[in-house]
Amino acid sequence: MARDEINAFLGSGTDYQGKLNFQGAVRIDGNFSGEVESEGTLVVGKDARVEGVLRIGQLVLSGKVTGEVYARDKAVLHKTANLQGNLVTPVLVVEEGAVLEGRVTMSSAGVEAVETVAEEIS
């Protein structure tokens, strides 16, 4: 993904809390805590730390995410990625060296169906 395709950039050395909604693609290189909702792509940079619930179209992870991730289209974990929590996605790409601790659910029924079942169990 080229840098000019990014709609918003949360730079390194910054801290954000709250709810993030966006279209297109957003890159986080700082720290974010809260909820993310989007049909688009969330790019988490190598030094970024994200904590919370992510409901997104696609995740491209190079940093650390702690929490629940619902990636409707795809999740890509690069070699520096660290995901602590549960991941629901139909397509998962994991490079050698990535760390994934938690439950992974891959379903052709779609993320929404699996998310509904997970909420009913909780």
N, CA, C and O atoms as CSV, one atom per row, in Angstrom:
chain,resi,resn,atom,element,x,y,z
A,1,MET,N,N,0.836,-1.171,0.000
A,1,MET,CA,C,0.000,0.000,0.000
A,1,MET,C,C,0.885,1.239,0.000
A,1,MET,O,O,1.746,1.388,0.867
A,2,ALA,N,N,0.684,2.100,-0.936
A,2,ALA,CA,C,1.490,3.311,-1.047
A,2,ALA,C,C,1.078,4.320,0.015
A,2,ALA,O,O,-0.077,4.352,0.438
A,3,ARG,N,N,2.015,5.133,0.435
A,3,ARG,CA,C,1.759,6.133,1.465
A,3,ARG,C,C,0.649,7.101,1.045
A,3,ARG,O,O,-0.113,7.560,1.895
A,4,ASP,N,N,0.545,7.416,-0.241
A,4,ASP,CA,C,-0.464,8.366,-0.697
A,4,ASP,C,C,-1.884,7.788,-0.690
A,4,ASP,O,O,-2.843,8.523,-0.922
A,5,GLU,N,N,-2.032,6.492,-0.430
A,5,GLU,CA,C,-3.346,5.886,-0.335
A,5,GLU,C,C,-3.919,5.993,1.078
A,5,GLU,O,O,-5.091,5.681,1.290
A,6,ILE,N,N,-3.119,6.425,2.035
A,6,ILE,CA,C,-3.541,6.544,3.423
A,6,ILE,C,C,-4.357,7.824,3.583
A,6,ILE,O,O,-3.909,8.902,3.192
A,7,ASN,N,N,-5.567,7.707,4.164
A,7,ASN,CA,C,-6.423,8.870,4.384
A,7,ASN,C,C,-6.059,9.641,5.647
A,7,ASN,O,O,-6.182,10.865,5.679
A,8,ALA,N,N,-5.613,8.939,6.689
A,8,ALA,CA,C,-5.226,9.575,7.944
A,8,ALA,C,C,-4.019,8.846,8.502
A,8,ALA,O,O,-3.825,7.654,8.263
A,9,PHE,N,N,-3.210,9.583,9.250
A,9,PHE,CA,C,-1.968,9.045,9.779
A,9,PHE,C,C,-1.847,9.493,11.230
A,9,PHE,O,O,-1.742,10.689,11.503
A,10,LEU,N,N,-1.860,8.553,12.151
A,10,LEU,CA,C,-1.680,8.856,13.567
A,10,LEU,C,C,-0.220,8.560,13.883
A,10,LEU,O,O,0.160,7.401,14.048
A,11,GLY,N,N,0.590,9.595,13.968
A,11,GLY,CA,C,2.032,9.462,14.016
A,11,GLY,C,C,2.614,8.872,15.293
A,11,GLY,O,O,1.939,8.769,16.317
A,12,SER,N,N,3.885,8.487,15.205
A,12,SER,CA,C,4.582,7.911,16.357
A,12,SER,C,C,4.755,8.986,17.430
A,12,SER,O,O,4.834,10.177,17.131
A,13,GLY,N,N,4.812,8.538,18.680
A,13,GLY,CA,C,4.956,9.469,19.786
A,13,GLY,C,C,3.656,10.125,20.212
A,13,GLY,O,O,3.659,11.026,21.050
A,14,THR,N,N,2.541,9.680,19.640
A,14,THR,CA,C,1.247,10.261,19.984
A,14,THR,C,C,0.358,9.206,20.646
A,14,THR,O,O,0.501,8.011,20.389
A,15,ASP,N,N,-0.556,9.662,21.494
A,15,ASP,CA,C,-1.492,8.780,22.178
A,15,ASP,C,C,-2.914,9.223,21.855
A,15,ASP,O,O,-3.237,10.407,21.947
A,16,TYR,N,N,-3.758,8.273,21.480
A,16,TYR,CA,C,-5.150,8.551,21.168
A,16,TYR,C,C,-6.029,7.599,21.949
A,16,TYR,O,O,-5.677,6.439,22.161
A,17,GLN,N,N,-7.188,8.107,22.381
A,17,GLN,CA,C,-8.176,7.270,23.051
A,17,GLN,C,C,-9.543,7.626,22.519
A,17,GLN,O,O,-9.818,8.787,22.216
A,18,GLY,N,N,-10.416,6.609,22.401
A,18,GLY,CA,C,-11.773,6.884,21.977
A,18,GLY,C,C,-12.238,5.943,20.899
A,18,GLY,O,O,-11.886,4.764,20.879
A,19,LYS,N,N,-13.050,6.493,19.984
A,19,LYS,CA,C,-13.623,5.698,18.910
A,19,LYS,C,C,-13.185,6.278,17.575
A,19,LYS,O,O,-13.316,7.478,17.331
A,20,LEU,N,N,-12.665,5.412,16.714
A,20,LEU,CA,C,-12.177,5.838,15.405
A,20,LEU,C,C,-13.027,5.204,14.318
A,20,LEU,O,O,-13.110,3.980,14.215
A,21,ASN,N,N,-13.664,6.054,13.501
A,21,ASN,CA,C,-14.416,5.608,12.320
A,21,ASN,C,C,-13.765,6.251,11.108
A,21,ASN,O,O,-13.421,7.433,11.142
A,22,PHE,N,N,-13.593,5.490,10.044
A,22,PHE,CA,C,-12.971,6.058,8.854
A,22,PHE,C,C,-13.382,5.302,7.600
A,22,PHE,O,O,-13.917,4.196,7.667
A,23,GLN,N,N,-13.119,5.923,6.458
A,23,GLN,CA,C,-13.280,5.279,5.160
A,23,GLN,C,C,-11.901,5.219,4.522
A,23,GLN,O,O,-11.041,6.049,4.818
A,24,GLY,N,N,-11.690,4.254,3.659
A,24,GLY,CA,C,-10.394,4.133,3.002
A,24,GLY,C,C,-9.387,3.429,3.891
A,24,GLY,O,O,-9.631,2.318,4.362
A,25,ALA,N,N,-8.247,4.085,4.119
A,25,ALA,CA,C,-7.173,3.469,4.903
A,25,ALA,C,C,-6.624,4.461,5.914
A,25,ALA,O,O,-6.489,5.653,5.636
A,26,VAL,N,N,-6.308,3.932,7.109
A,26,VAL,CA,C,-5.692,4.730,8.169
A,26,VAL,C,C,-4.481,3.969,8.681
A,26,VAL,O,O,-4.509,2.747,8.827
A,27,ARG,N,N,-3.416,4.717,8.952
A,27,ARG,CA,C,-2.201,4.115,9.506
A,27,ARG,C,C,-1.978,4.669,10.902
A,27,ARG,O,O,-2.027,5.880,11.117
A,28,ILE,N,N,-1.731,3.762,11.857
A,28,ILE,CA,C,-1.421,4.154,13.225
A,28,ILE,C,C,0.026,3.767,13.510
A,28,ILE,O,O,0.411,2.606,13.366
A,29,ASP,N,N,0.821,4.759,13.916
A,29,ASP,CA,C,2.198,4.502,14.325
A,29,ASP,C,C,2.418,4.865,15.786
A,29,ASP,O,O,3.501,4.639,16.326
A,30,GLY,N,N,1.401,5.425,16.426
A,30,GLY,CA,C,1.484,5.787,17.840
A,30,GLY,C,C,0.732,4.780,18.684
A,30,GLY,O,O,0.707,3.589,18.376
A,31,ASN,N,N,0.117,5.270,19.756
A,31,ASN,CA,C,-0.655,4.423,20.659
A,31,ASN,C,C,-2.123,4.792,20.549
A,31,ASN,O,O,-2.477,5.971,20.569
A,32,PHE,N,N,-2.975,3.784,20.435
A,32,PHE,CA,C,-4.413,4.007,20.345
A,32,PHE,C,C,-5.123,3.043,21.272
A,32,PHE,O,O,-4.799,1.856,21.319
A,33,SER,N,N,-6.097,3.561,22.012
A,33,SER,CA,C,-6.891,2.726,22.903
A,33,SER,C,C,-8.360,3.061,22.681
A,33,SER,O,O,-8.758,4.223,22.770
A,34,GLY,N,N,-9.169,2.031,22.389
A,34,GLY,CA,C,-10.586,2.266,22.183
A,34,GLY,C,C,-11.166,1.351,21.126
A,34,GLY,O,O,-10.761,0.195,21.000
A,35,GLU,N,N,-12.124,1.875,20.361
A,35,GLU,CA,C,-12.798,1.115,19.319
A,35,GLU,C,C,-12.458,1.667,17.947
A,35,GLU,O,O,-12.325,2.877,17.763
A,36,VAL,N,N,-12.320,0.763,16.987
A,36,VAL,CA,C,-12.118,1.155,15.596
A,36,VAL,C,C,-13.184,0.460,14.772
A,36,VAL,O,O,-13.353,-0.756,14.864
A,37,GLU,N,N,-13.911,1.233,13.960
A,37,GLU,CA,C,-14.916,0.660,13.070
A,37,GLU,C,C,-14.732,1.238,11.683
A,37,GLU,O,O,-14.681,2.455,11.504
A,38,SER,N,N,-14.633,0.350,10.697
A,38,SER,CA,C,-14.453,0.798,9.327
A,38,SER,C,C,-14.635,-0.353,8.350
A,38,SER,O,O,-14.402,-1.515,8.683
A,39,GLU,N,N,-15.052,-0.014,7.153
A,39,GLU,CA,C,-15.078,-0.969,6.050
A,39,GLU,C,C,-13.695,-1.044,5.406
A,39,GLU,O,O,-13.421,-1.949,4.619
A,40,GLY,N,N,-12.833,-0.098,5.740
A,40,GLY,CA,C,-11.544,0.046,5.080
A,40,GLY,C,C,-10.419,-0.740,5.726
A,40,GLY,O,O,-10.635,-1.737,6.415
A,41,THR,N,N,-9.200,-0.253,5.478
A,41,THR,CA,C,-7.978,-0.930,5.911
A,41,THR,C,C,-7.324,-0.176,7.057
A,41,THR,O,O,-7.132,1.038,6.989
A,42,LEU,N,N,-6.983,-0.913,8.114
A,42,LEU,CA,C,-6.227,-0.354,9.225
A,42,LEU,C,C,-4.810,-0.896,9.146
A,42,LEU,O,O,-4.594,-2.108,9.156
A,43,VAL,N,N,-3.850,0.010,9.067
A,43,VAL,CA,C,-2.436,-0.357,9.035
A,43,VAL,C,C,-1.847,0.026,10.389
A,43,VAL,O,O,-1.892,1.189,10.788
A,44,VAL,N,N,-1.293,-0.964,11.093
A,44,VAL,CA,C,-0.675,-0.726,12.397
A,44,VAL,C,C,0.828,-0.867,12.210
A,44,VAL,O,O,1.336,-1.957,11.948
A,45,GLY,N,N,1.534,0.257,12.348
A,45,GLY,CA,C,2.974,0.291,12.114
A,45,GLY,C,C,3.780,-0.487,13.140
A,45,GLY,O,O,3.259,-0.895,14.178
A,46,LYS,N,N,5.042,-0.684,12.841
A,46,LYS,CA,C,5.938,-1.527,13.629
A,46,LYS,C,C,6.026,-1.115,15.098
A,46,LYS,O,O,6.077,-1.985,15.968
A,47,ASP,N,N,6.046,0.169,15.397
A,47,ASP,CA,C,6.197,0.630,16.771
A,47,ASP,C,C,4.860,1.003,17.428
A,47,ASP,O,O,4.839,1.506,18.552
A,48,ALA,N,N,3.765,0.759,16.737
A,48,ALA,CA,C,2.440,1.134,17.237
A,48,ALA,C,C,1.923,0.143,18.268
A,48,ALA,O,O,2.280,-1.035,18.258
A,49,ARG,N,N,1.078,0.646,19.154
A,49,ARG,CA,C,0.402,-0.171,20.158
A,49,ARG,C,C,-1.076,0.188,20.106
A,49,ARG,O,O,-1.451,1.339,20.329
A,50,VAL,N,N,-1.915,-0.803,19.811
A,50,VAL,CA,C,-3.360,-0.588,19.712
A,50,VAL,C,C,-4.044,-1.545,20.679
A,50,VAL,O,O,-3.728,-2.733,20.726
A,51,GLU,N,N,-4.990,-1.003,21.453
A,51,GLU,CA,C,-5.721,-1.818,22.419
A,51,GLU,C,C,-7.204,-1.520,22.289
A,51,GLU,O,O,-7.621,-0.362,22.282
A,52,GLY,N,N,-8.006,-2.598,22.184
A,52,GLY,CA,C,-9.448,-2.404,22.122
A,52,GLY,C,C,-10.120,-3.375,21.184
A,52,GLY,O,O,-9.637,-4.484,20.955
A,53,VAL,N,N,-11.250,-2.938,20.639
A,53,VAL,CA,C,-12.031,-3.758,19.720
A,53,VAL,C,C,-11.936,-3.146,18.331
A,53,VAL,O,O,-12.245,-1.972,18.132
A,54,LEU,N,N,-11.502,-3.963,17.372
A,54,LEU,CA,C,-11.346,-3.509,15.989
A,54,LEU,C,C,-12.338,-4.246,15.105
A,54,LEU,O,O,-12.304,-5.474,15.023
A,55,ARG,N,N,-13.221,-3.509,14.445
A,55,ARG,CA,C,-14.153,-4.072,13.456
A,55,ARG,C,C,-13.848,-3.368,12.145
A,55,ARG,O,O,-14.295,-2.249,11.893
A,56,ILE,N,N,-13.071,-4.061,11.315
A,56,ILE,CA,C,-12.528,-3.413,10.130
A,56,ILE,C,C,-12.649,-4.320,8.911
A,56,ILE,O,O,-12.950,-5.508,9.028
A,57,GLY,N,N,-12.409,-3.740,7.747
A,57,GLY,CA,C,-12.411,-4.528,6.524
A,57,GLY,C,C,-11.151,-5.368,6.409
A,57,GLY,O,O,-11.210,-6.569,6.142
A,58,GLN,N,N,-10.007,-4.717,6.616
A,58,GLN,CA,C,-8.724,-5.416,6.492
A,58,GLN,C,C,-7.751,-4.877,7.531
A,58,GLN,O,O,-7.728,-3.679,7.811
A,59,LEU,N,N,-6.949,-5.772,8.099
A,59,LEU,CA,C,-5.905,-5.402,9.049
A,59,LEU,C,C,-4.552,-5.741,8.459
A,59,LEU,O,O,-4.332,-6.855,7.983
A,60,VAL,N,N,-3.642,-4.771,8.492
A,60,VAL,CA,C,-2.244,-5.005,8.128
A,60,VAL,C,C,-1.435,-4.655,9.375
A,60,VAL,O,O,-1.275,-3.482,9.716
A,61,LEU,N,N,-0.928,-5.685,10.049
A,61,LEU,CA,C,-0.319,-5.507,11.362
A,61,LEU,C,C,1.183,-5.734,11.337
A,61,LEU,O,O,1.668,-6.786,10.919
A,62,SER,N,N,1.910,-4.711,11.798
A,62,SER,CA,C,3.353,-4.847,11.996
A,62,SER,C,C,3.719,-4.581,13.450
A,62,SER,O,O,4.803,-4.965,13.890
A,63,GLY,N,N,2.834,-3.931,14.205
A,63,GLY,CA,C,3.073,-3.595,15.600
A,63,GLY,C,C,2.322,-4.525,16.529
A,63,GLY,O,O,2.220,-5.723,16.269
A,64,LYS,N,N,1.783,-3.962,17.637
A,64,LYS,CA,C,1.111,-4.782,18.643
A,64,LYS,C,C,-0.356,-4.377,18.770
A,64,LYS,O,O,-0.689,-3.196,18.868
A,65,VAL,N,N,-1.222,-5.389,18.766
A,65,VAL,CA,C,-2.649,-5.194,19.011
A,65,VAL,C,C,-3.050,-6.107,20.155
A,65,VAL,O,O,-2.720,-7.292,20.167
A,66,THR,N,N,-3.771,-5.534,21.123
A,66,THR,CA,C,-4.308,-6.288,22.240
A,66,THR,C,C,-5.813,-6.094,22.247
A,66,THR,O,O,-6.294,-4.965,22.350
A,67,GLY,N,N,-6.563,-7.193,22.138
A,67,GLY,CA,C,-8.018,-7.089,22.168
A,67,GLY,C,C,-8.690,-7.988,21.151
A,67,GLY,O,O,-8.161,-9.034,20.774
A,68,GLU,N,N,-9.866,-7.564,20.713
A,68,GLU,CA,C,-10.669,-8.329,19.767
A,68,GLU,C,C,-10.533,-7.722,18.380
A,68,GLU,O,O,-10.656,-6.509,18.214
A,69,VAL,N,N,-10.278,-8.567,17.380
A,69,VAL,CA,C,-10.163,-8.097,16.002
A,69,VAL,C,C,-11.149,-8.859,15.130
A,69,VAL,O,O,-11.140,-10.089,15.077
A,70,TYR,N,N,-11.996,-8.102,14.453
A,70,TYR,CA,C,-12.940,-8.662,13.480
A,70,TYR,C,C,-12.593,-8.041,12.135
A,70,TYR,O,O,-12.975,-6.904,11.858
A,71,ALA,N,N,-11.871,-8.782,11.295
A,71,ALA,CA,C,-11.457,-8.295,9.984
A,71,ALA,C,C,-12.322,-8.972,8.928
A,71,ALA,O,O,-12.160,-10.161,8.656
A,72,ARG,N,N,-13.228,-8.222,8.340
A,72,ARG,CA,C,-14.209,-8.797,7.431
A,72,ARG,C,C,-13.582,-9.441,6.187
A,72,ARG,O,O,-14.052,-10.482,5.730
A,73,ASP,N,N,-12.529,-8.832,5.639
A,73,ASP,CA,C,-11.951,-9.335,4.393
A,73,ASP,C,C,-10.671,-10.137,4.604
A,73,ASP,O,O,-10.508,-11.221,4.043
A,74,LYS,N,N,-9.755,-9.591,5.429
A,74,LYS,CA,C,-8.429,-10.213,5.502
A,74,LYS,C,C,-7.643,-9.639,6.671
A,74,LYS,O,O,-7.844,-8.487,7.053
A,75,ALA,N,N,-6.749,-10.442,7.237
A,75,ALA,CA,C,-5.795,-9.986,8.246
A,75,ALA,C,C,-4.404,-10.434,7.824
A,75,ALA,O,O,-4.186,-11.605,7.513
A,76,VAL,N,N,-3.469,-9.499,7.816
A,76,VAL,CA,C,-2.081,-9.784,7.441
A,76,VAL,C,C,-1.199,-9.442,8.629
A,76,VAL,O,O,-1.181,-8.301,9.089
A,77,LEU,N,N,-0.463,-10.440,9.127
A,77,LEU,CA,C,0.453,-10.234,10.244
A,77,LEU,C,C,1.884,-10.346,9.718
A,77,LEU,O,O,2.344,-11.426,9.348
A,78,HIS,N,N,2.572,-9.211,9.695
A,78,HIS,CA,C,3.959,-9.204,9.239
A,78,HIS,C,C,4.869,-9.777,10.323
A,78,HIS,O,O,4.409,-10.050,11.431
A,79,LYS,N,N,6.134,-9.959,10.020
A,79,LYS,CA,C,7.046,-10.663,10.923
A,79,LYS,C,C,7.226,-9.969,12.265
A,79,LYS,O,O,7.591,-10.628,13.239
A,80,THR,N,N,6.983,-8.657,12.355
A,80,THR,CA,C,7.124,-7.943,13.623
A,80,THR,C,C,5.793,-7.821,14.376
A,80,THR,O,O,5.735,-7.178,15.423
A,81,ALA,N,N,4.740,-8.427,13.857
A,81,ALA,CA,C,3.402,-8.313,14.445
A,81,ALA,C,C,3.297,-9.084,15.752
A,81,ALA,O,O,3.934,-10.118,15.951
A,82,ASN,N,N,2.460,-8.535,16.642
A,82,ASN,CA,C,2.155,-9.191,17.910
A,82,ASN,C,C,0.680,-8.961,18.184
A,82,ASN,O,O,0.262,-7.839,18.471
A,83,LEU,N,N,-0.111,-10.028,18.096
A,83,LEU,CA,C,-1.549,-9.941,18.337
A,83,LEU,C,C,-1.892,-10.745,19.577
A,83,LEU,O,O,-1.714,-11.963,19.605
A,84,GLN,N,N,-2.384,-10.064,20.600
A,84,GLN,CA,C,-2.778,-10.690,21.850
A,84,GLN,C,C,-4.293,-10.556,21.954
A,84,GLN,O,O,-4.800,-9.481,22.275
A,85,GLY,N,N,-5.009,-11.630,21.688
A,85,GLY,CA,C,-6.466,-11.568,21.748
A,85,GLY,C,C,-7.087,-12.439,20.682
A,85,GLY,O,O,-6.422,-13.287,20.088
A,86,ASN,N,N,-8.357,-12.225,20.446
A,86,ASN,CA,C,-9.086,-13.058,19.498
A,86,ASN,C,C,-9.186,-12.400,18.139
A,86,ASN,O,O,-9.348,-11.185,18.022
A,87,LEU,N,N,-9.084,-13.230,17.119
A,87,LEU,CA,C,-9.130,-12.761,15.737
A,87,LEU,C,C,-10.184,-13.539,14.972
A,87,LEU,O,O,-10.200,-14.770,14.994
A,88,VAL,N,N,-11.066,-12.814,14.294
A,88,VAL,CA,C,-12.064,-13.418,13.426
A,88,VAL,C,C,-11.864,-12.840,12.037
A,88,VAL,O,O,-11.951,-11.626,11.855
A,89,THR,N,N,-11.596,-13.690,11.057
A,89,THR,CA,C,-11.373,-13.242,9.685
A,89,THR,C,C,-11.515,-14.428,8.731
A,89,THR,O,O,-11.228,-15.561,9.119
A,90,PRO,N,N,-11.945,-14.195,7.507
A,90,PRO,CA,C,-12.024,-15.313,6.560
A,90,PRO,C,C,-10.669,-15.662,5.936
A,90,PRO,O,O,-10.466,-16.793,5.493
A,91,VAL,N,N,-9.738,-14.693,5.900
A,91,VAL,CA,C,-8.426,-14.899,5.278
A,91,VAL,C,C,-7.353,-14.398,6.239
A,91,VAL,O,O,-7.418,-13.269,6.726
A,92,LEU,N,N,-6.356,-15.259,6.510
A,92,LEU,CA,C,-5.281,-14.903,7.426
A,92,LEU,C,C,-3.932,-15.189,6.779
A,92,LEU,O,O,-3.681,-16.292,6.294
A,93,VAL,N,N,-3.062,-14.167,6.781
A,93,VAL,CA,C,-1.702,-14.317,6.270
A,93,VAL,C,C,-0.762,-14.010,7.433
A,93,VAL,O,O,-0.823,-12.926,8.013
A,94,VAL,N,N,0.109,-14.967,7.776
A,94,VAL,CA,C,1.027,-14.791,8.898
A,94,VAL,C,C,2.451,-15.041,8.416
A,94,VAL,O,O,2.773,-16.130,7.941
A,95,GLU,N,N,3.296,-14.027,8.541
A,95,GLU,CA,C,4.703,-14.190,8.189
A,95,GLU,C,C,5.443,-14.863,9.336
A,95,GLU,O,O,5.049,-14.755,10.497
A,96,GLU,N,N,6.515,-15.553,8.994
A,96,GLU,CA,C,7.357,-16.181,10.008
A,96,GLU,C,C,7.900,-15.120,10.946
A,96,GLU,O,O,8.438,-14.105,10.505
A,97,GLY,N,N,7.756,-15.359,12.247
A,97,GLY,CA,C,8.223,-14.412,13.257
A,97,GLY,C,C,7.083,-13.674,13.937
A,97,GLY,O,O,7.269,-13.132,15.026
A,98,ALA,N,N,5.921,-13.641,13.328
A,98,ALA,CA,C,4.769,-12.976,13.941
A,98,ALA,C,C,4.315,-13.761,15.164
A,98,ALA,O,O,4.456,-14.983,15.214
A,99,VAL,N,N,3.765,-13.047,16.157
A,99,VAL,CA,C,3.269,-13.672,17.375
A,99,VAL,C,C,1.753,-13.501,17.416
A,99,VAL,O,O,1.232,-12.399,17.247
A,100,LEU,N,N,1.063,-14.611,17.644
A,100,LEU,CA,C,-0.392,-14.592,17.729
A,100,LEU,C,C,-0.801,-15.430,18.928
A,100,LEU,O,O,-0.678,-16.655,18.908
A,101,GLU,N,N,-1.293,-14.765,19.982
A,101,GLU,CA,C,-1.729,-15.457,21.190
A,101,GLU,C,C,-3.197,-15.171,21.399
A,101,GLU,O,O,-3.588,-14.040,21.687
A,102,GLY,N,N,-4.011,-16.205,21.252
A,102,GLY,CA,C,-5.448,-16.046,21.397
A,102,GLY,C,C,-6.160,-17.039,20.509
A,102,GLY,O,O,-5.567,-18.006,20.031
A,103,ARG,N,N,-7.435,-16.793,20.294
A,103,ARG,CA,C,-8.248,-17.689,19.470
A,103,ARG,C,C,-8.421,-17.089,18.084
A,103,ARG,O,O,-8.686,-15.896,17.938
A,104,VAL,N,N,-8.267,-17.933,17.069
A,104,VAL,CA,C,-8.480,-17.525,15.690
A,104,VAL,C,C,-9.693,-18.263,15.153
A,104,VAL,O,O,-9.788,-19.484,15.275
A,105,THR,N,N,-10.619,-17.524,14.557
A,105,THR,CA,C,-11.788,-18.125,13.939
A,105,THR,C,C,-11.818,-17.696,12.481
A,105,THR,O,O,-11.870,-16.506,12.171
A,106,MET,N,N,-11.785,-18.674,11.596
A,106,MET,CA,C,-11.875,-18.396,10.163
A,106,MET,C,C,-13.147,-19.051,9.663
A,106,MET,O,O,-13.326,-20.263,9.777
A,107,SER,N,N,-14.034,-18.226,9.104
A,107,SER,CA,C,-15.322,-18.744,8.685
A,107,SER,C,C,-15.750,-18.135,7.360
A,107,SER,O,O,-15.641,-16.926,7.155
A,108,SER,N,N,-16.232,-18.975,6.473
A,108,SER,CA,C,-16.759,-18.483,5.206
A,108,SER,C,C,-18.143,-17.882,5.403
A,108,SER,O,O,-18.671,-17.240,4.495
A,109,ALA,N,N,-18.751,-18.083,6.599
A,109,ALA,CA,C,-20.074,-17.528,6.893
A,109,ALA,C,C,-19.999,-16.015,7.091
A,109,ALA,O,O,-21.022,-15.331,7.060
A,110,GLY,N,N,-18.812,-15.504,7.291
A,110,GLY,CA,C,-18.647,-14.065,7.453
A,110,GLY,C,C,-18.387,-13.682,8.895
A,110,GLY,O,O,-18.766,-14.394,9.825
A,111,VAL,N,N,-17.740,-12.556,9.061
A,111,VAL,CA,C,-17.362,-12.057,10.368
A,111,VAL,C,C,-18.594,-11.727,11.204
A,111,VAL,O,O,-18.607,-11.991,12.407
A,112,GLU,N,N,-19.624,-11.159,10.595
A,112,GLU,CA,C,-20.818,-10.763,11.344
A,112,GLU,C,C,-21.474,-11.970,12.005
A,112,GLU,O,O,-21.892,-11.885,13.160
A,113,ALA,N,N,-21.572,-13.092,11.294
A,113,ALA,CA,C,-22.194,-14.294,11.850
A,113,ALA,C,C,-21.389,-14.828,13.025
A,113,ALA,O,O,-21.964,-15.193,14.050
A,114,VAL,N,N,-20.084,-14.877,12.894
A,114,VAL,CA,C,-19.227,-15.380,13.963
A,114,VAL,C,C,-19.246,-14.426,15.155
A,114,VAL,O,O,-19.237,-14.874,16.301
A,115,GLU,N,N,-19.273,-13.118,14.900
A,115,GLU,CA,C,-19.307,-12.131,15.967
A,115,GLU,C,C,-20.601,-12.254,16.770
A,115,GLU,O,O,-20.583,-12.118,17.993
A,116,THR,N,N,-21.706,-12.505,16.106
A,116,THR,CA,C,-22.997,-12.676,16.780
A,116,THR,C,C,-22.974,-13.888,17.690
A,116,THR,O,O,-23.445,-13.819,18.826
A,117,VAL,N,N,-22.428,-15.008,17.202
A,117,VAL,CA,C,-22.337,-16.231,18.006
A,117,VAL,C,C,-21.431,-15.995,19.214
A,117,VAL,O,O,-21.744,-16.445,20.316
A,118,ALA,N,N,-20.309,-15.293,19.018
A,118,ALA,CA,C,-19.366,-15.020,20.113
A,118,ALA,C,C,-20.036,-14.177,21.201
A,118,ALA,O,O,-19.806,-14.404,22.389
A,119,GLU,N,N,-20.863,-13.209,20.803
A,119,GLU,CA,C,-21.557,-12.374,21.777
A,119,GLU,C,C,-22.584,-13.183,22.563
A,119,GLU,O,O,-22.782,-12.944,23.754
A,120,GLU,N,N,-23.244,-14.149,21.895
A,120,GLU,CA,C,-24.234,-14.972,22.561
A,120,GLU,C,C,-23.584,-15.888,23.600
A,120,GLU,O,O,-24.179,-16.166,24.641
A,121,ILE,N,N,-22.365,-16.358,23.318
A,121,ILE,CA,C,-21.649,-17.246,24.232
A,121,ILE,C,C,-21.171,-16.487,25.463
A,121,ILE,O,O,-21.173,-17.034,26.566
A,122,SER,N,N,-20.760,-15.228,25.285
A,122,SER,CA,C,-20.199,-14.429,26.387
A,122,SER,C,C,-21.193,-14.144,27.478
A,122,SER,O,O,-20.858,-13.484,28.462
